[in-house]
Coordinates of C-alpha atoms and ligand atoms in Angstrom, one line a residue:
M29 CA -38.2 -33.5 -71.9
I30 CA -39.1 -33.9 -75.5
S31 CA -40.1 -30.5 -77.1
Y32 CA -40.0 -33.0 -80.7
S33 CA -43.3 -32.6 -81.5
K34 CA -44.6 -30.1 -79.1
E35 CA -42.7 -27.5 -80.3
K36 CA -45.3 -25.6 -82.9
R37 CA -42.4 -23.9 -85.3
A38 CA -44.5 -21.0 -88.0
K39 CA -45.3 -22.7 -90.8
T40 CA -43.3 -20.0 -92.4
D41 CA -39.9 -18.9 -91.1
Y42 CA -36.4 -19.6 -91.9
C43 CA -35.6 -22.2 -94.2
N44 CA -32.9 -24.8 -92.1
I45 CA -31.1 -25.6 -96.1
C46 CA -30.8 -21.7 -97.7
G47 CA -32.2 -19.9 -95.0
K48 CA -34.9 -18.4 -97.0
F49 CA -37.8 -16.9 -94.9
S50 CA -40.3 -19.2 -96.9
E51 CA -43.6 -21.6 -96.4
L52 CA -41.6 -24.3 -94.8
T53 CA -42.4 -28.4 -95.9
W54 CA -42.0 -31.6 -94.1
D55 CA -38.5 -33.6 -94.3
H56 CA -38.7 -37.4 -93.8
V57 CA -35.0 -38.0 -92.0
P58 CA -34.3 -40.0 -93.5
P59 CA -36.3 -40.3 -96.4
Q60 CA -38.9 -42.5 -96.8
S61 CA -37.7 -44.2 -99.3
C62 CA -35.3 -45.3 -96.0
F63 CA -37.2 -47.7 -94.8
N64 CA -38.6 -44.2 -93.1
E65 CA -42.3 -44.3 -94.3
Y66 CA -44.1 -45.8 -91.3
N67 CA -45.7 -44.8 -88.2
T68 CA -43.1 -44.4 -85.7
K69 CA -43.9 -43.9 -81.8
F70 CA -40.4 -42.8 -80.3
N71 CA -39.0 -41.1 -77.2
G72 CA -36.9 -38.3 -76.6
L73 CA -33.4 -40.3 -76.9
F74 CA -32.4 -40.5 -73.6
D75 CA -36.3 -41.2 -72.1
G76 CA -34.8 -44.6 -73.7
L77 CA -36.7 -46.9 -75.9
P78 CA -40.5 -46.6 -76.8
E79 CA -42.4 -49.2 -75.3
E80 CA -46.0 -50.9 -76.5
D81 CA -47.9 -48.2 -74.8
K82 CA -45.7 -46.0 -73.0
F83 CA -44.3 -43.7 -75.3
K84 CA -44.3 -39.4 -75.9
G85 CA -45.1 -39.0 -79.6
L86 CA -46.3 -40.7 -82.8
Q87 CA -44.9 -39.7 -86.1
Q88 CA -47.7 -40.9 -88.9
N89 CA -45.9 -42.0 -92.0
G90 CA -42.0 -42.0 -90.6
I91 CA -39.8 -39.1 -88.9
R92 CA -40.2 -35.8 -90.4
Y93 CA -39.7 -32.2 -89.5
R94 CA -41.3 -29.2 -91.2
S95 CA -38.2 -27.2 -91.3
I96 CA -37.0 -26.7 -95.1
C97 CA -38.5 -24.9 -98.0
S98 CA -40.0 -26.7 -100.5
N99 CA -37.5 -26.1 -103.3
C100 CA -34.3 -27.0 -100.6
N101 CA -36.5 -30.4 -100.0
N102 CA -38.3 -30.8 -103.9
N103 CA -35.3 -29.9 -105.8
L104 CA -32.3 -29.6 -104.1
L105 CA -32.8 -32.9 -101.9
G106 CA -35.4 -34.6 -103.4
S107 CA -34.5 -34.6 -106.9
N108 CA -30.7 -34.2 -106.5
Y109 CA -29.2 -36.1 -103.9
D110 CA -31.7 -38.2 -102.5
P111 CA -32.1 -41.0 -105.2
E112 CA -28.5 -41.6 -104.6
L113 CA -28.9 -41.8 -101.1
N114 CA -31.8 -44.4 -101.8
I115 CA -29.7 -46.4 -104.5
F116 CA -27.1 -46.5 -101.5
T117 CA -29.2 -47.3 -99.1
K118 CA -31.1 -50.4 -101.2
S119 CA -27.8 -51.7 -102.8
V120 CA -26.7 -52.1 -98.6
K121 CA -29.5 -53.5 -97.7
E122 CA -30.1 -56.4 -100.4
L123 CA -26.3 -57.0 -99.7
M124 CA -27.3 -57.7 -96.1
V125 CA -30.3 -60.0 -96.9
S126 CA -28.5 -62.0 -99.6
S127 CA -27.9 -66.0 -98.1
I128 CA -24.4 -65.7 -99.8
K129 CA -22.4 -65.4 -96.8
L130 CA -20.5 -61.8 -97.2
P131 CA -16.6 -61.1 -97.1
S132 CA -16.5 -58.3 -94.4
K133 CA -15.6 -55.4 -97.3
I134 CA -17.8 -55.4 -100.7
L135 CA -17.5 -52.9 -103.2
V136 CA -20.1 -50.8 -103.3
S137 CA -20.0 -48.0 -106.6
V138 CA -22.0 -44.6 -105.7
K139 CA -22.2 -40.7 -106.5
V140 CA -20.7 -40.4 -103.2
N141 CA -20.4 -36.2 -103.3
K142 CA -24.4 -36.8 -104.0
L143 CA -24.3 -39.4 -101.0
A144 CA -22.8 -37.4 -98.5
R145 CA -25.0 -33.8 -99.7
A146 CA -28.4 -35.9 -98.8
V147 CA -27.2 -36.9 -95.8
C148 CA -26.0 -33.1 -94.7
G149 CA -29.1 -31.9 -96.2
H150 CA -31.0 -34.2 -93.9
L151 CA -29.2 -33.8 -90.7
L152 CA -30.0 -29.9 -91.5
A153 CA -33.5 -30.3 -91.3
A154 CA -33.4 -32.0 -88.5
K155 CA -33.8 -29.4 -85.7
N156 CA -37.3 -27.6 -85.5
F157 CA -35.7 -24.0 -85.8
Y158 CA -33.0 -22.2 -88.0
D159 CA -29.8 -22.4 -86.0
S160 CA -27.6 -19.2 -87.1
E161 CA -25.5 -19.5 -84.4
I162 CA -23.8 -23.0 -85.1
L163 CA -20.4 -23.5 -87.0
I164 CA -21.7 -26.6 -88.1
D165 CA -25.0 -25.4 -89.6
K166 CA -22.9 -22.4 -91.6
K167 CA -20.4 -25.1 -92.7
L168 CA -22.8 -27.8 -93.8
R169 CA -24.7 -25.5 -96.1
K170 CA -22.0 -23.8 -97.4
Y171 CA -20.6 -27.4 -98.8
F172 CA -24.7 -28.4 -99.5
L173 CA -25.7 -25.4 -101.5
N174 CA -22.3 -25.4 -104.1
P175 CA -22.2 -28.8 -105.8
E176 CA -18.4 -27.9 -106.4
L177 CA -16.8 -27.5 -103.2
Q178 CA -15.4 -30.5 -101.0
P179 CA -16.7 -31.6 -97.6
P180 CA -15.9 -28.7 -95.0
Q181 CA -12.6 -29.4 -93.2
G182 CA -12.0 -30.8 -89.5
M183 CA -15.1 -32.9 -90.5
S184 CA -16.1 -36.4 -90.8
L185 CA -18.6 -38.6 -92.0
L186 CA -18.6 -41.5 -90.5
I187 CA -20.5 -44.5 -91.8
R188 CA -21.5 -48.1 -89.6
I189 CA -23.7 -51.0 -90.5
Y190 CA -26.9 -50.7 -88.2
P191 CA -28.6 -53.7 -88.4
Y192 CA -31.8 -52.4 -85.8
S193 CA -35.3 -51.4 -86.2
T194 CA -35.1 -48.2 -84.4
I195 CA -34.3 -44.8 -85.5
I196 CA -32.0 -42.4 -84.1
V197 CA -32.2 -39.0 -85.1
M198 CA -29.8 -36.4 -82.6
R199 CA -27.7 -33.2 -83.1
D200 CA -24.9 -31.0 -81.7
A201 CA -23.3 -33.3 -78.4
F202 CA -19.9 -33.4 -77.0
I203 CA -19.6 -37.3 -75.9
A204 CA -17.0 -38.3 -73.3
K205 CA -15.4 -41.7 -72.5
L206 CA -15.1 -42.5 -68.9
G207 CA -12.9 -44.9 -67.2
N208 CA -10.8 -46.8 -69.4
S209 CA -13.2 -48.9 -71.7
S210 CA -11.6 -49.6 -75.0
I211 CA -14.5 -48.6 -76.6
K212 CA -13.4 -45.3 -78.3
F213 CA -16.1 -42.3 -79.5
P214 CA -16.3 -40.0 -81.8
S215 CA -14.6 -36.4 -81.4
G216 CA -15.8 -32.9 -81.9
V217 CA -19.4 -31.9 -82.3
I218 CA -21.3 -35.0 -82.9
S219 CA -24.8 -35.8 -85.1
I220 CA -26.5 -38.9 -86.2
I221 CA -28.9 -40.3 -88.1
S222 CA -29.3 -44.4 -87.3
A223 CA -31.8 -45.9 -89.4
Y224 CA -32.1 -49.4 -90.8
P225 CA -29.4 -50.5 -92.7
I226 CA -26.8 -47.9 -92.1
A227 CA -25.9 -45.1 -89.6
Y228 CA -24.4 -41.9 -90.6
I229 CA -22.3 -39.8 -87.8
L230 CA -21.2 -36.6 -88.7
S231 CA -17.9 -35.6 -86.3
G232 CA -15.0 -33.7 -85.9
K233 CA -11.9 -35.4 -87.4
G234 CA -9.4 -37.2 -85.0
E235 CA -11.4 -40.5 -84.3
N236 CA -12.9 -42.9 -86.8
C237 CA -13.5 -45.5 -84.3
G238 CA -12.2 -48.5 -87.0
L239 CA -15.6 -46.3 -89.3
L240 CA -15.7 -45.7 -93.2
D241 CA -15.2 -41.9 -93.4
L242 CA -17.3 -40.7 -96.3
F243 CA -16.0 -37.3 -96.9
T244 CA -12.5 -39.0 -97.3
Y245 CA -13.8 -40.1 -100.8
C246 CA -15.7 -37.0 -101.7
T247 CA -14.0 -35.1 -104.9
S248 CA -15.4 -32.1 -106.4
D249 CA -17.5 -33.4 -109.4
I250 CA -20.8 -33.8 -108.4
E251 CA -21.2 -36.9 -110.5
Q252 CA -18.6 -38.4 -109.5
S253 CA -18.3 -42.6 -108.9
V254 CA -16.5 -44.1 -106.6
E255 CA -16.2 -47.9 -105.1
I256 CA -17.0 -47.7 -101.6
P257 CA -15.6 -50.4 -99.4
I258 CA -18.7 -51.0 -97.5
D259 CA -17.3 -53.4 -94.1
F260 CA -20.0 -55.1 -93.0
Y261 CA -18.1 -56.0 -89.4
S262 CA -18.6 -52.5 -88.8
C263 CA -22.1 -53.2 -86.7
F264 CA -19.5 -54.9 -84.2
Y265 CA -16.9 -53.0 -82.3
P266 CA -13.8 -53.6 -84.1
N267 CA -12.1 -56.5 -84.0
T268 CA -14.4 -58.5 -82.1
H269 CA -18.0 -60.3 -82.8
E270 CA -20.1 -58.1 -80.1
F271 CA -22.7 -55.9 -81.6
R272 CA -22.0 -52.2 -81.2
N273 CA -24.9 -50.3 -78.8
L274 CA -27.9 -50.0 -81.2
A275 CA -27.3 -46.0 -79.6
W276 CA -23.6 -46.1 -80.1
P277 CA -22.0 -43.4 -79.8
C278 CA -24.5 -41.8 -77.7
N279 CA -25.3 -45.2 -75.5
I280 CA -24.9 -43.4 -72.1
S281 CA -24.5 -45.6 -69.3
D282 CA -22.4 -47.8 -66.8
E283 CA -21.6 -50.8 -68.7
P284 CA -18.3 -51.6 -70.0
D285 CA -19.0 -50.0 -73.9
G286 CA -20.9 -46.7 -72.1
A287 CA -20.1 -43.3 -73.2
G288 CA -19.5 -41.6 -69.7
M289 CA -20.6 -38.2 -70.7
L290 CA -22.9 -36.4 -73.4
L291 CA -23.0 -32.9 -72.9
G292 CA -25.6 -31.2 -75.8
Y293 CA -24.3 -28.3 -77.8
G294 CA -27.0 -25.2 -78.8
H295 CA -30.4 -25.8 -78.3
T296 CA -31.2 -29.4 -80.3
L297 CA -30.4 -31.9 -77.2
D298 CA -34.1 -31.9 -75.8
Q299 CA -35.1 -32.7 -79.8
S300 CA -33.3 -35.6 -80.2
I301 CA -35.2 -39.0 -80.4
I302 CA -35.2 -42.7 -80.6
G303 CA -38.5 -44.0 -82.4
I304 CA -39.4 -47.6 -83.8
R305 CA -41.5 -48.1 -86.7
D306 CA -45.1 -49.5 -85.9
L307 CA -45.9 -52.1 -88.6
K308 CA -49.3 -53.0 -86.6
L309 CA -50.6 -49.1 -86.6
P310 CA -52.6 -48.5 -89.4
K311 CA -50.5 -46.2 -91.7
Ligands
ZN239 ZN1 -34.8 -23.4 -98.4

């Protein structure tokens, strides 16, 4: 069952980021400028891909959540951090569509502390309620709100090239592999925002699955630019030319690359969604 669009949240409630009791505003996850500005039909993540006339919900002008106050939305995310996420998204997209044959890794200069905070802010926003219980959100809030802090200990923010038109947003799940497949899955509690051209996976530390961990490039200087080696082969499983499943690491199936089990942690799994941008519908 999906409660994503049906579950009414009070218009005034605790902001998912700063916790202040305020009028809530809509946050696009990911931001509109990251190709999340189209009408998007969606299903619950575990109900499968939305089909032509079989989908549970439609979000006009992109996937969004009414979950954060206007200060967090417009000033902190919108002015301070989203511009870096937008620049990074466009840079990677430009490289992907260039006609030059790419080497597997290209250095991209980015203000990584701003980029990481943008992703963490949108992950916090991607819930229909203020989660006062889960430790992850407490750590993410503290990190997001203090520009001098290093990323939370024991957590990773993995990135992979995501060459799909789907958008997946999922919060708080444990994933277990069954059988003896060689495909690896991130450890700990996992949350994801997967949208062309990059998927972000917040996880526990321990298993990087062959992916770059953005948090390892972060520093205490919010303005610092660093060069990040973007791995254009991260769309494949390591050392293969086999595309990672579009839902990886949430692809629960009996297929050789499928995860065996996914357990929700907290109350957010039924809010997880898989959406497809619908360019045919009027904006
Ligand atoms: Zn706020």
